[in-house]
């Protein structure tokens, strides 16, 4: 199904463990993992090399109905939970533009909306390339067996002889065998370069990072949930959750997010 044929859901859902839920509730943050650490090992591949270590993703589904594959694959063998949040729940911040010595600036204007707070956006050791809250949103994965889409070209030659870096082409497509997930994804591109090394007018530093396979010093990244979305959180217990699991989840919600809605699984009593 083409992306333009997919309607935008009101909520997205994420299956995980009770332990992970406790951290999400306490910190109000969602973890993004490196693309080379997701369940499909081919996702990091391109025709130029393996660049998945520069992309960080969080993976959700638009399926409102519970499914056993999700519970068994991601929901701690049916003893985890499923979180539901309004789509585009990532918190945004007002950030001032950072002028660059080339005459350009790292921003879309003098004051802009960023999904990364200012103190973490302009650092000396890494830069989130797609930081704009206006343009970076959750998007539906496209399922295909077209090898050109599954292993895209990242470094492309311009007419003038220069090279462009298209890391955004990674993490957009998955093989058709994964289509049952109806996945929606949020993606960050992070370069191991400080703000002084980034030139808005020149992609050479980014190309060198890829050519040298320079490493980031972290494998996870966290984004904060907006207050409004956090108050509209839904939590569903796994179909094999014990009474002790339910007590634990109830206590966590009561302590950290009493506005969250807790429901039992629709599959309870139908799974062993």
Coordinates of C-alpha atoms in Angstrom, one line a residue:
X1 CA 0.0 0.0 0.0
X2 CA 1.4 3.4 -0.9
X3 CA 2.0 5.9 1.8
X4 CA -0.5 8.4 0.4
X5 CA -3.3 5.7 0.8
X6 CA -2.7 5.3 4.5
X7 CA -4.8 7.4 6.8
X8 CA -3.2 9.0 9.8
X9 CA -4.3 7.2 13.0
X10 CA -5.3 9.1 16.2
X11 CA -3.2 6.7 18.4
X12 CA -0.1 4.6 18.0
X13 CA 0.7 1.5 20.1
X14 CA 3.9 0.0 21.5
X15 CA 4.3 -3.4 23.1
X16 CA 6.9 -3.7 25.7
X17 CA 7.7 -5.1 29.2
X18 CA 6.5 -3.8 32.6
X19 CA 10.0 -2.9 33.4
X20 CA 10.2 -0.6 30.3
X21 CA 6.8 0.9 31.2
X22 CA 8.2 1.9 34.7
X23 CA 11.0 3.8 33.0
X24 CA 8.7 5.5 30.5
X25 CA 6.3 6.6 33.3
X26 CA 9.1 7.8 35.6
X27 CA 11.1 9.7 33.0
X28 CA 8.3 10.7 30.5
X29 CA 10.7 9.6 27.8
X30 CA 10.7 7.2 24.9
X31 CA 13.8 5.3 23.9
X32 CA 15.1 5.3 20.3
X33 CA 17.5 2.5 19.3
X34 CA 20.0 2.4 16.6
X35 CA 18.8 1.1 13.3
X36 CA 21.5 -1.6 13.2
X37 CA 20.0 -3.0 16.5
X38 CA 16.4 -3.5 15.3
X39 CA 14.8 -6.9 14.6
X40 CA 15.5 -6.9 10.9
X41 CA 19.3 -7.0 10.4
X42 CA 19.0 -6.0 6.7
X43 CA 17.6 -2.5 7.6
X44 CA 21.0 -0.9 8.0
X45 CA 22.2 -2.0 4.5
X46 CA 22.7 0.4 1.6
X47 CA 24.5 0.2 -1.7
X48 CA 27.3 2.2 -0.1
X49 CA 27.8 0.4 3.2
X50 CA 26.3 -0.1 6.6
X51 CA 25.1 3.2 8.1
X52 CA 22.4 2.1 10.5
X53 CA 24.5 3.3 13.5
X54 CA 23.7 6.9 12.6
X55 CA 19.9 6.4 12.6
X56 CA 17.8 6.0 15.8
X57 CA 14.2 4.8 15.7
X58 CA 11.2 4.1 17.8
X59 CA 8.7 1.6 16.3
X60 CA 5.0 1.6 16.9
X61 CA 1.9 0.2 15.2
X62 CA -1.4 1.7 14.1
X63 CA -3.3 -1.5 14.8
X64 CA -5.8 -0.8 17.6
X65 CA -6.8 -4.4 18.0
X66 CA -4.4 -6.6 20.0
X67 CA -2.5 -9.3 18.1
X68 CA -0.8 -12.3 19.5
X69 CA 2.4 -11.9 17.3
X70 CA 3.0 -8.5 18.9
X71 CA 2.4 -9.9 22.4
X72 CA 4.8 -12.8 21.9
X73 CA 7.5 -10.8 19.9
X74 CA 7.5 -7.6 21.9
X75 CA 5.2 -7.9 24.9
X76 CA 7.3 -10.1 27.1
X77 CA 5.6 -13.3 26.0
X78 CA 2.1 -11.9 26.8
X79 CA 3.1 -10.8 30.3
X80 CA 4.1 -7.3 29.3
X81 CA 1.9 -4.3 28.4
X82 CA 0.9 -2.2 25.5
X83 CA 1.2 1.6 25.6
X84 CA -1.1 3.8 23.5
X85 CA -0.3 7.5 22.9
X86 CA -1.7 10.1 20.6
X87 CA 0.3 10.3 17.3
X88 CA 3.1 12.8 17.2
X89 CA 3.4 12.8 21.0
X90 CA 7.0 14.0 21.0
X91 CA 7.6 17.2 23.0
X92 CA 8.9 20.3 21.2
X93 CA 11.0 23.2 22.4
X94 CA 11.6 26.8 21.3
X95 CA 15.2 27.1 20.3
X96 CA 17.3 30.0 19.1
X97 CA 19.2 29.6 15.8
X98 CA 23.0 29.1 16.0
X99 CA 24.9 31.2 13.5
X100 CA 27.7 29.4 11.6
X101 CA 31.0 31.0 10.5
X102 CA 30.2 30.2 6.8
X103 CA 27.3 32.7 7.0
X104 CA 24.6 30.0 7.3
X105 CA 22.9 28.9 10.4
X106 CA 21.8 25.6 12.0
X107 CA 18.0 26.3 12.1
X108 CA 15.0 27.3 10.0
X109 CA 14.9 30.8 11.5
X110 CA 15.9 32.9 14.4
X111 CA 13.5 31.0 16.7
X112 CA 12.2 27.6 15.8
X113 CA 10.5 24.5 17.2
X114 CA 12.9 21.6 17.9
X115 CA 12.3 18.1 19.2
X116 CA 15.7 18.4 21.0
X117 CA 16.2 20.9 23.8
X118 CA 18.8 23.6 23.0
X119 CA 21.4 22.3 25.5
X120 CA 21.4 18.9 23.8
X121 CA 21.0 20.0 20.2
X122 CA 24.1 22.1 19.7
X123 CA 26.8 19.9 21.3
X124 CA 30.6 19.5 20.8
X125 CA 30.4 15.8 19.9
X126 CA 27.2 15.0 18.0
X127 CA 24.4 16.7 16.0
X128 CA 20.8 15.6 15.4
X129 CA 20.3 16.5 11.7
X130 CA 16.5 16.3 11.5
X131 CA 15.7 18.2 14.7
X132 CA 12.8 20.3 13.3
X133 CA 9.5 19.6 15.1
X134 CA 7.7 21.0 12.0
X135 CA 9.0 18.5 9.5
X136 CA 10.1 15.4 11.6
X137 CA 6.9 13.4 12.4
X138 CA 5.9 9.8 12.8
X139 CA 5.6 8.2 9.4
X140 CA 4.2 4.8 8.1
X141 CA 6.7 2.2 6.9
X142 CA 6.4 1.1 3.3
X143 CA 6.6 -2.6 2.6
X144 CA 8.2 -3.8 -0.6
X145 CA 10.6 -6.4 -2.1
X146 CA 12.2 -3.8 -4.4
X147 CA 15.9 -4.1 -3.6
X148 CA 16.6 -0.5 -4.7
X149 CA 14.3 0.7 -2.0
X150 CA 15.4 -1.8 0.6
X151 CA 19.1 -1.0 0.0
X152 CA 19.1 2.6 -1.2
X153 CA 22.0 4.7 -2.5
X154 CA 23.2 7.0 0.2
X155 CA 26.0 8.9 -1.5
X156 CA 24.9 10.5 -4.8
X157 CA 26.8 12.4 -7.4
X158 CA 25.4 15.9 -8.3
X159 CA 25.5 17.4 -11.8
X160 CA 28.2 19.8 -10.6
X161 CA 30.4 16.9 -9.5
X162 CA 29.6 17.2 -5.8
X163 CA 28.2 14.5 -3.5
X164 CA 25.0 14.6 -1.5
X165 CA 24.3 12.5 1.6
X166 CA 20.9 10.9 1.8
X167 CA 20.8 9.0 5.1
X168 CA 17.1 9.7 5.3
X169 CA 16.6 7.0 2.7
X170 CA 17.4 4.4 5.3
X171 CA 14.8 3.1 7.7
X172 CA 11.9 3.9 5.3
X173 CA 11.2 0.5 3.8
X174 CA 10.9 -3.1 5.0
X175 CA 10.3 -6.4 3.2
X176 CA 6.7 -7.4 2.6
X177 CA 7.0 -10.2 5.2
X178 CA 6.9 -7.5 7.9
X179 CA 3.7 -5.9 6.5
X180 CA 1.5 -7.4 9.2
X181 CA 3.0 -5.0 11.7
X182 CA 1.5 -1.9 10.1
X183 CA 4.4 0.0 11.6
X184 CA 4.7 3.7 12.2
X185 CA 8.2 5.0 13.0
X186 CA 9.9 8.1 14.3
X187 CA 13.5 8.5 13.1
X188 CA 16.5 10.6 14.1
X189 CA 19.7 11.0 12.1
X190 CA 22.7 11.7 14.3
X191 CA 26.2 12.5 13.1
X192 CA 29.2 12.2 15.4
X193 CA 30.1 15.8 14.6
X194 CA 29.9 18.9 16.8
X195 CA 28.3 22.1 15.7
X196 CA 31.6 23.7 14.8
X197 CA 32.3 20.8 12.4
X198 CA 29.0 21.1 10.6
X199 CA 28.9 23.4 7.7
X200 CA 25.4 24.2 6.3
X201 CA 26.9 25.0 3.0
X202 CA 29.1 21.8 2.7
X203 CA 28.3 18.1 3.1
X204 CA 32.0 17.1 3.1
X205 CA 32.2 16.6 6.9
X206 CA 29.2 14.3 6.8
X207 CA 30.6 12.3 3.9
X208 CA 33.9 11.8 5.8
X209 CA 32.0 10.5 8.8
X210 CA 30.4 7.8 6.6
X211 CA 33.7 7.0 4.7
X212 CA 35.6 6.7 8.0
X213 CA 32.7 4.9 9.8
X214 CA 33.2 7.2 12.8
X215 CA 31.4 6.0 15.9
X216 CA 29.0 7.7 18.2
X217 CA 29.6 7.1 21.9
X218 CA 26.0 6.0 22.6
X219 CA 23.6 3.4 21.2
X220 CA 20.3 4.8 22.6
X221 CA 18.6 8.2 22.5
X222 CA 15.7 9.5 24.4
X223 CA 12.9 11.9 23.5
X224 CA 10.4 13.4 25.9
X225 CA 6.7 12.8 25.7
X226 CA 4.6 16.0 25.6
X227 CA 2.5 16.8 28.7
X228 CA -0.7 16.7 26.7
X229 CA 0.0 13.3 25.2
X230 CA 1.3 11.9 28.5
X231 CA -2.0 12.7 30.2
X232 CA -3.8 10.7 27.4
X233 CA -1.7 7.6 27.7
X234 CA -3.5 4.2 27.5
X235 CA -2.0 1.1 29.1
X236 CA -3.2 -2.4 28.3
X237 CA -2.1 -5.5 30.3
X238 CA -0.9 -8.5 28.5
X239 CA -3.2 -11.5 28.3
X240 CA -1.0 -13.7 30.5
X241 CA -0.3 -11.0 33.2
X242 CA -0.6 -12.4 36.7
X243 CA -2.4 -10.6 39.5
X244 CA 1.0 -9.4 40.8
X245 CA 1.7 -7.9 37.4
X246 CA -1.5 -6.0 37.5
X247 CA -0.8 -4.7 41.0
X248 CA 2.6 -3.5 39.9
X249 CA 1.3 -1.7 36.9
X250 CA -1.5 -0.1 38.9
X251 CA 1.0 1.2 41.4
X252 CA 3.2 2.6 38.7
X253 CA 0.4 4.5 37.1
X254 CA -0.9 5.8 40.4
X255 CA 2.5 7.1 41.3
X256 CA 3.6 8.6 38.0
X257 CA 0.6 9.2 35.7
X258 CA -2.8 8.8 37.4
X259 CA -4.5 10.2 34.3
X260 CA -3.5 7.1 32.3
X261 CA -6.2 4.7 31.3
X262 CA -5.5 1.0 32.4
X263 CA -7.4 -1.8 30.7
X264 CA -7.1 -5.6 30.8
X265 CA -6.3 -7.5 27.6
X266 CA -9.2 -8.4 25.3
X267 CA -7.4 -11.8 24.8
X268 CA -7.3 -12.6 28.6
X269 CA -8.6 -16.2 29.1
X270 CA -8.0 -17.1 25.5
X271 CA -4.3 -17.7 25.6
X272 CA -2.1 -20.1 27.7

